[in-house]
Short mmCIF file of C-alpha atoms in Angstrom, two decimals:
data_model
loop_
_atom_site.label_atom_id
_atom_site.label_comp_id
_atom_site.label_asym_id
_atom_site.label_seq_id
_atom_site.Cartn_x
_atom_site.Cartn_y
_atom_site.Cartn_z
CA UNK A 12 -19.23 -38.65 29.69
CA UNK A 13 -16.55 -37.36 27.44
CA UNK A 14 -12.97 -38.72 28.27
CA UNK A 15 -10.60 -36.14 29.29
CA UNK A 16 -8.34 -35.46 32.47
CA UNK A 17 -7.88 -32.93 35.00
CA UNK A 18 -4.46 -32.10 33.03
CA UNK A 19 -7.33 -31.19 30.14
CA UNK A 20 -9.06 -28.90 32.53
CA UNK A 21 -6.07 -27.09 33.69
CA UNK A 22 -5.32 -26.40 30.36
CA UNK A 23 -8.42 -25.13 29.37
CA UNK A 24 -8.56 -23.01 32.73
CA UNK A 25 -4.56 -21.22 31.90
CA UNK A 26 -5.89 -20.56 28.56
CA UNK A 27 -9.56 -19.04 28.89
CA UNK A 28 -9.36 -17.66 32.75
CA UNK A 29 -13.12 -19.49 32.92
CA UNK A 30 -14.23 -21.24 36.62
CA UNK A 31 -13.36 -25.08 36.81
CA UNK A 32 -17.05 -25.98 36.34
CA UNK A 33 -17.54 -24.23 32.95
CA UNK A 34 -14.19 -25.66 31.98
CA UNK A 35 -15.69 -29.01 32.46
CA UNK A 36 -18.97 -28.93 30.81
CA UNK A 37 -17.30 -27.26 27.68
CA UNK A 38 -14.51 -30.21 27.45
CA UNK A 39 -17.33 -32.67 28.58
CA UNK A 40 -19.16 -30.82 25.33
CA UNK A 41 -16.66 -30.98 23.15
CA UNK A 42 -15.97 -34.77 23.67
CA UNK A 43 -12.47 -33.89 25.39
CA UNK A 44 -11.09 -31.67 22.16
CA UNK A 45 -9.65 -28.50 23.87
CA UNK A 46 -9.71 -26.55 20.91
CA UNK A 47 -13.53 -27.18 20.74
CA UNK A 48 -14.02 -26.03 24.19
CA UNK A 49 -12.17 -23.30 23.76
CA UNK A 50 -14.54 -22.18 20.78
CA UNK A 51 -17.47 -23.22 23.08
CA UNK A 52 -16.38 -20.97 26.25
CA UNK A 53 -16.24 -17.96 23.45
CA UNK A 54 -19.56 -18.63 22.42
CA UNK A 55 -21.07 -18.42 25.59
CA UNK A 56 -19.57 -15.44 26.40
CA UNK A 57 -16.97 -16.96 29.15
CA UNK A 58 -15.02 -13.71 30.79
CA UNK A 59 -11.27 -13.61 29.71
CA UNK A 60 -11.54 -15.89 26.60
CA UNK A 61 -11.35 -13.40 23.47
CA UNK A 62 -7.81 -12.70 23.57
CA UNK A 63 -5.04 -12.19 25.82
CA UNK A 64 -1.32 -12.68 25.85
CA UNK A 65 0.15 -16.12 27.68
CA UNK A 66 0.63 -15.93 31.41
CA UNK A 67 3.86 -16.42 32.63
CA UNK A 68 5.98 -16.46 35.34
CA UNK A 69 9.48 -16.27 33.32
CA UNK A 70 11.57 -13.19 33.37
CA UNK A 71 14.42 -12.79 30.78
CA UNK A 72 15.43 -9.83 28.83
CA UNK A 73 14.75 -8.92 24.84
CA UNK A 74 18.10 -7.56 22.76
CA UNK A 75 18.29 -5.99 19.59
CA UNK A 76 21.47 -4.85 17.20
CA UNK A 77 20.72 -2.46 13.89
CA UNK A 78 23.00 -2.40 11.19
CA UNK A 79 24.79 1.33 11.15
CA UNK A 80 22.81 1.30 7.61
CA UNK A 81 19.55 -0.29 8.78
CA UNK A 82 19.77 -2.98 6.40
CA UNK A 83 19.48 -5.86 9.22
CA UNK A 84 18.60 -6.45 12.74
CA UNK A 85 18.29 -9.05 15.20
CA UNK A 86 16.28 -9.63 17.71
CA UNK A 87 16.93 -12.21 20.71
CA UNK A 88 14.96 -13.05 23.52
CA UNK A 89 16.34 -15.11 26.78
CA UNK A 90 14.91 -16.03 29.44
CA UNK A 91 15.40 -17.27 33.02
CA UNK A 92 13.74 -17.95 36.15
CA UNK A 93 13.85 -14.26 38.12
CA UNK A 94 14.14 -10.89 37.69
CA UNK A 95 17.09 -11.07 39.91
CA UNK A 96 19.38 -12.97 37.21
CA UNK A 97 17.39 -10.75 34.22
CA UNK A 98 18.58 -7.54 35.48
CA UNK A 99 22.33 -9.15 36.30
CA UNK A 100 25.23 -8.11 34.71
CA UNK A 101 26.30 -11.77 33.81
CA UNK A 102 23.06 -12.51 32.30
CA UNK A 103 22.30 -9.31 29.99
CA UNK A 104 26.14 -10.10 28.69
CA UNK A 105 25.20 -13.26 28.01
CA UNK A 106 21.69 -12.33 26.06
CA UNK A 107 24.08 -9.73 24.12
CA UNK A 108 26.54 -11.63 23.09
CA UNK A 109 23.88 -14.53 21.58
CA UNK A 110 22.55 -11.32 19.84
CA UNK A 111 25.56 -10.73 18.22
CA UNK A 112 26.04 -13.86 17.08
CA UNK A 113 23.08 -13.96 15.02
CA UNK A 114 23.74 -10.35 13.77
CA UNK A 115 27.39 -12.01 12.23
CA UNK A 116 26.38 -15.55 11.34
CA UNK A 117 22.14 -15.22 10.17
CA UNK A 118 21.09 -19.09 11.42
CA UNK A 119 18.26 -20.06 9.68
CA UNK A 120 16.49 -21.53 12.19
CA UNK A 121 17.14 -22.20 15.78
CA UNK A 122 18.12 -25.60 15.40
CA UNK A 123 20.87 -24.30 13.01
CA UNK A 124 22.01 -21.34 15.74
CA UNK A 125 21.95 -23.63 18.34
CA UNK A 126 24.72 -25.75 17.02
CA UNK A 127 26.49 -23.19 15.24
CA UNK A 128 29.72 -22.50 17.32
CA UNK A 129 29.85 -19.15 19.40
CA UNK A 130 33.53 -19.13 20.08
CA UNK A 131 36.21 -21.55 19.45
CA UNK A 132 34.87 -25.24 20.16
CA UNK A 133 31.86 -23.93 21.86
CA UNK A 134 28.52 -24.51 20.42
CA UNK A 135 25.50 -21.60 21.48
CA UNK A 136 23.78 -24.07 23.54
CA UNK A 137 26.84 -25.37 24.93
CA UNK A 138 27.10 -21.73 26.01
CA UNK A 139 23.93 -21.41 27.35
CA UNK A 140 24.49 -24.62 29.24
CA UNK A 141 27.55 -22.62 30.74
CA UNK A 142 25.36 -19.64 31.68
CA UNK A 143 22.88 -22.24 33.37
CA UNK A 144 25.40 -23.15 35.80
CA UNK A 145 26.98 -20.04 36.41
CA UNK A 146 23.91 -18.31 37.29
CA UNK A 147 22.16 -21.00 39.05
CA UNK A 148 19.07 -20.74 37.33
CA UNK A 149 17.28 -22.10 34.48
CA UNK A 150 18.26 -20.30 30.94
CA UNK A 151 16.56 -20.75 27.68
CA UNK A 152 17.19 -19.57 24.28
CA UNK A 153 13.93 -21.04 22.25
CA UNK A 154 13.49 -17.60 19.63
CA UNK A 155 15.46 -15.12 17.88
CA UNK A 156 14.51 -13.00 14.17
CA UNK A 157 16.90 -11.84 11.70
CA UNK A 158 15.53 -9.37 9.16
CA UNK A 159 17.82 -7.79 6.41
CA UNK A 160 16.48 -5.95 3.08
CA UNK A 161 14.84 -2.64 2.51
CA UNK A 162 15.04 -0.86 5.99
CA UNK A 163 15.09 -2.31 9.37
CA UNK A 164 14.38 -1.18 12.94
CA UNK A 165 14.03 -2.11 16.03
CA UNK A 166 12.01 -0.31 19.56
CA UNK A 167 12.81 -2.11 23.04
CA UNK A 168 10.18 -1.50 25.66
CA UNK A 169 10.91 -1.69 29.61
CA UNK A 170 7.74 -2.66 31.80
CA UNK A 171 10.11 -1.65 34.65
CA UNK A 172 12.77 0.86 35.07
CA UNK A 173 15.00 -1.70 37.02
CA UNK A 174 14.75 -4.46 34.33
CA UNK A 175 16.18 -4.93 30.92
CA UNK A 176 13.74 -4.53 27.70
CA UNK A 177 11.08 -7.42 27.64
CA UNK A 178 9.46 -6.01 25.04
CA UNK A 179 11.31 -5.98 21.60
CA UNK A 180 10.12 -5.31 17.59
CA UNK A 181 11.93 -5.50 14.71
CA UNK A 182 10.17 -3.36 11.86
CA UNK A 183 11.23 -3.93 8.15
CA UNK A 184 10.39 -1.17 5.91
CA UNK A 185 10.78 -1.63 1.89
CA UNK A 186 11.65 2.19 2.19
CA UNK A 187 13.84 4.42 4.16
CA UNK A 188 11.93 6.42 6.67
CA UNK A 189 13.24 6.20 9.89
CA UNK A 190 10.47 8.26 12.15
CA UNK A 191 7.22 5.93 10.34
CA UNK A 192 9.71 2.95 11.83
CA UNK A 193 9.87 4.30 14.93
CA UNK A 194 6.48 4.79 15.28
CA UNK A 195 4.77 1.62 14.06
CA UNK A 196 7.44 -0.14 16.27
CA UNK A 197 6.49 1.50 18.58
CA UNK A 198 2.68 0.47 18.08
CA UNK A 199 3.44 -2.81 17.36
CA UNK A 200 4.84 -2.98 20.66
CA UNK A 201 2.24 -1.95 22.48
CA UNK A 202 -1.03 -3.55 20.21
CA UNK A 203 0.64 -6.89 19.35
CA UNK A 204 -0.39 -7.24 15.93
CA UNK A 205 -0.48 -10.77 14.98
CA UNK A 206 -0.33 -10.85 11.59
CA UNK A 207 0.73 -7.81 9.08
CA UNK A 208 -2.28 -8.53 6.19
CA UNK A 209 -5.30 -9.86 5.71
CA UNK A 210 -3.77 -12.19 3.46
CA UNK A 211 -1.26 -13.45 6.36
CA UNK A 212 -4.09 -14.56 7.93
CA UNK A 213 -4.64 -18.53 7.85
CA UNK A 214 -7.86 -19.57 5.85
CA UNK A 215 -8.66 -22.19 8.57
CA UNK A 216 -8.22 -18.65 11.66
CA UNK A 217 -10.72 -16.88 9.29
CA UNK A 218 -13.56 -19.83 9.04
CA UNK A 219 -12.89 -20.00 13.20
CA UNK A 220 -13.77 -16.60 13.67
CA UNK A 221 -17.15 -17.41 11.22
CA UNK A 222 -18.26 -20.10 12.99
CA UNK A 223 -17.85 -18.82 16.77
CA UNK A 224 -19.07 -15.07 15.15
CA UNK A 225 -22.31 -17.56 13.90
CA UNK A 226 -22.95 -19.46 16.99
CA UNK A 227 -22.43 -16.23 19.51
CA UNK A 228 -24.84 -14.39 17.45
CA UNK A 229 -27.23 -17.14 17.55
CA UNK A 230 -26.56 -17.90 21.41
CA UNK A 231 -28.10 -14.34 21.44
CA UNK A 232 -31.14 -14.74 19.44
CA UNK A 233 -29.77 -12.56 17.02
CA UNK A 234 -32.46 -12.35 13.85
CA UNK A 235 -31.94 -14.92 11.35
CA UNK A 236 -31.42 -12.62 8.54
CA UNK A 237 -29.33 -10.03 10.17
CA UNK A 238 -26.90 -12.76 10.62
CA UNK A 239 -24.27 -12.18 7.73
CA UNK A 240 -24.03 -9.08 8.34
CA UNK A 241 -23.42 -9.64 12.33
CA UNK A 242 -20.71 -11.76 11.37
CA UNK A 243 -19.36 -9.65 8.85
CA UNK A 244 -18.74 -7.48 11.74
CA UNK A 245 -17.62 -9.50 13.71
CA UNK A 246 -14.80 -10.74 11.53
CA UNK A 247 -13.63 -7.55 10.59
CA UNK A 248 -13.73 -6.63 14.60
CA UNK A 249 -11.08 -9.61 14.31
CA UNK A 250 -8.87 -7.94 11.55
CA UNK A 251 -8.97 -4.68 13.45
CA UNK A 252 -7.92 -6.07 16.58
CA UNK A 253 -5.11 -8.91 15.07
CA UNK A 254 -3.90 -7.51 11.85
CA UNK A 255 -1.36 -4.52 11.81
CA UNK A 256 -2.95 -2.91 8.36
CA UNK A 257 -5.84 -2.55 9.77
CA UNK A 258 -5.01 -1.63 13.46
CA UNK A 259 -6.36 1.83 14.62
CA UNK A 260 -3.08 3.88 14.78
CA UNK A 261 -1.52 4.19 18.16
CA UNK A 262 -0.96 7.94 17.86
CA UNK A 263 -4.10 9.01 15.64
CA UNK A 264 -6.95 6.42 16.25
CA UNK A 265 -9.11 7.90 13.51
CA UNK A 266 -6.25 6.64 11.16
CA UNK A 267 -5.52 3.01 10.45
CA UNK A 268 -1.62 2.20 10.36
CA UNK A 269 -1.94 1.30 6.38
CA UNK A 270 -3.67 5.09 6.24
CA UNK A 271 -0.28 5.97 7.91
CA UNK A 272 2.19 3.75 5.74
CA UNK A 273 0.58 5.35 2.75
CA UNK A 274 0.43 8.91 3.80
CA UNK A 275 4.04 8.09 4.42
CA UNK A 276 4.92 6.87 1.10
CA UNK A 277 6.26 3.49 2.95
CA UNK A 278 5.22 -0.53 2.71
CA UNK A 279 5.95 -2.56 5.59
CA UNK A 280 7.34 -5.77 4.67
CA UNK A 281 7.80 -7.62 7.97
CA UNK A 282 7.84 -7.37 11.28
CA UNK A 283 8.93 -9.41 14.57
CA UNK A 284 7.68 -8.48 18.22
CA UNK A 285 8.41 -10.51 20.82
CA UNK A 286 7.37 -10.38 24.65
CA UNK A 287 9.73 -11.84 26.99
CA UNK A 288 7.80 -15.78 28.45
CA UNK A 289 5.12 -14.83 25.69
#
């Protein structure tokens, strides 16, 4: 019997959606490595494993600042425990004003903004601290993206009319074109693209997707020699779904979005998306 613990099993449960009992066998299959049995539920065809954004029960609120010439933006997410506090006054100042910090100062990472010093004597977390107790509830600052060069901008998307954005992108364009920002924000918002190239793609991602393209086709008694080309497919089903480049275009599906960038006469050098407790 493979040694792992019912921790292991909730885990693998939050992050597939698969019934306790599958759960186990996979971990008791994969000697206790939830990675493995994550790879194993795939192959077998468990319901909910493919892909799926994190489940959460935090609220919060996504802020963005553009540069009058589009040559940087921020974007900041916070969060906290309800959507009581997220649509509060208090809170969204709060969120705004971290926002604007990173616009002014550009931390490199959030170690660095989270000591940096918000107003006089006051580090951000110190600040954050502050909002904690004020507002009675749990706040956390754990990401932020600054983007400056070429031409930046930014689409905030509200899943409810009574809450603040918690959906944010930051697109960086190597040339000005403000409507082909708009709308690849825009469908970066709403495909969340996880990488913007083939090349951005890890090596070790790309030999995953092989192996459990491989052993699914197999687990179906797929022919021997029309395996290649099964996984092929199957890999490039990948691309299509996780890389922006090669994402069917929100707004003309027979289009890819590099079709679009080109027919544009713009390159997309970056991008940021956020979700707010994803």
């Amino acid at each position: 019997m493979a040694n792992f613990t019912a921790v292991d099993v909730k885990k693998l449960r939050e992050l597939t959606g698969a019934g306790m009992m599958d759960c186990k066998k996979a971990l008791d299959e994969a000697e206790g490595d939830v990675t493995k049995a994550v790879e194993i539920l795939r192959v077998k065809g468990q319901k909910g494993v493919a892909k799926r954004e994190s489940r959460t029960a935090e609220n919060g609120a996504v802020v963005s600042l553009i540069a009058e010439d589009n040559a940087k933006g921020v974007l900041v997410e916070l969060k906290c425990e309800t959507d009581f506090v997220a649509k509060g006054d208090k809170f969204q100042a709060v969120a705004k004003a971290i926002a604007e910090h990173v616009f002014a100062t550009a931390p490199a990472d959030l170690g660095t903004l989270l000591t940096s010093e918000i107003e006089a004597g006051k580090s951000v977390q110190n600040y954050v601290d502050e909002a904690n107790a004020s507002l009675g509830e749990k706040i956390v600052l754990d990401r932020f993206a600054y983007l400056t060069g070429g031409y930046v901008a930014s689409y905030l998307h509200r899943t409810s009319p009574d809450l603040p954005p918690q959906v944010g992108v930051l697109v960086q364009l190597a040339e000005p074109n403000a409507e082909t920002a708009k709308d690849v924000a825009q469908h970066i918002a709403a495909f969340a693209p996880g990488f913007l190239s083939r090349d951005d793609v890890p090596a070790d991602v790309v030999e995953s997707e092989r192996r459990i393209a491989e052993a699914t086709a197999r687990e179906e008694g797929k022919p021997e020699a029309a395996l290649p080309r099964i996984v092929e497919g199957r890999v490039n089903g990948y691309f299509k779904e996780n890389v922006l480049l090669d994402q069917p275009f929100a707004k003309d599906n027979k289009k890819t979005v590099q079709k679009v960038l080109s027919e544009a006469g713009v390159t997309v050098r970056s991008f940021a998306r956020f979700r707010v407790g994803a």
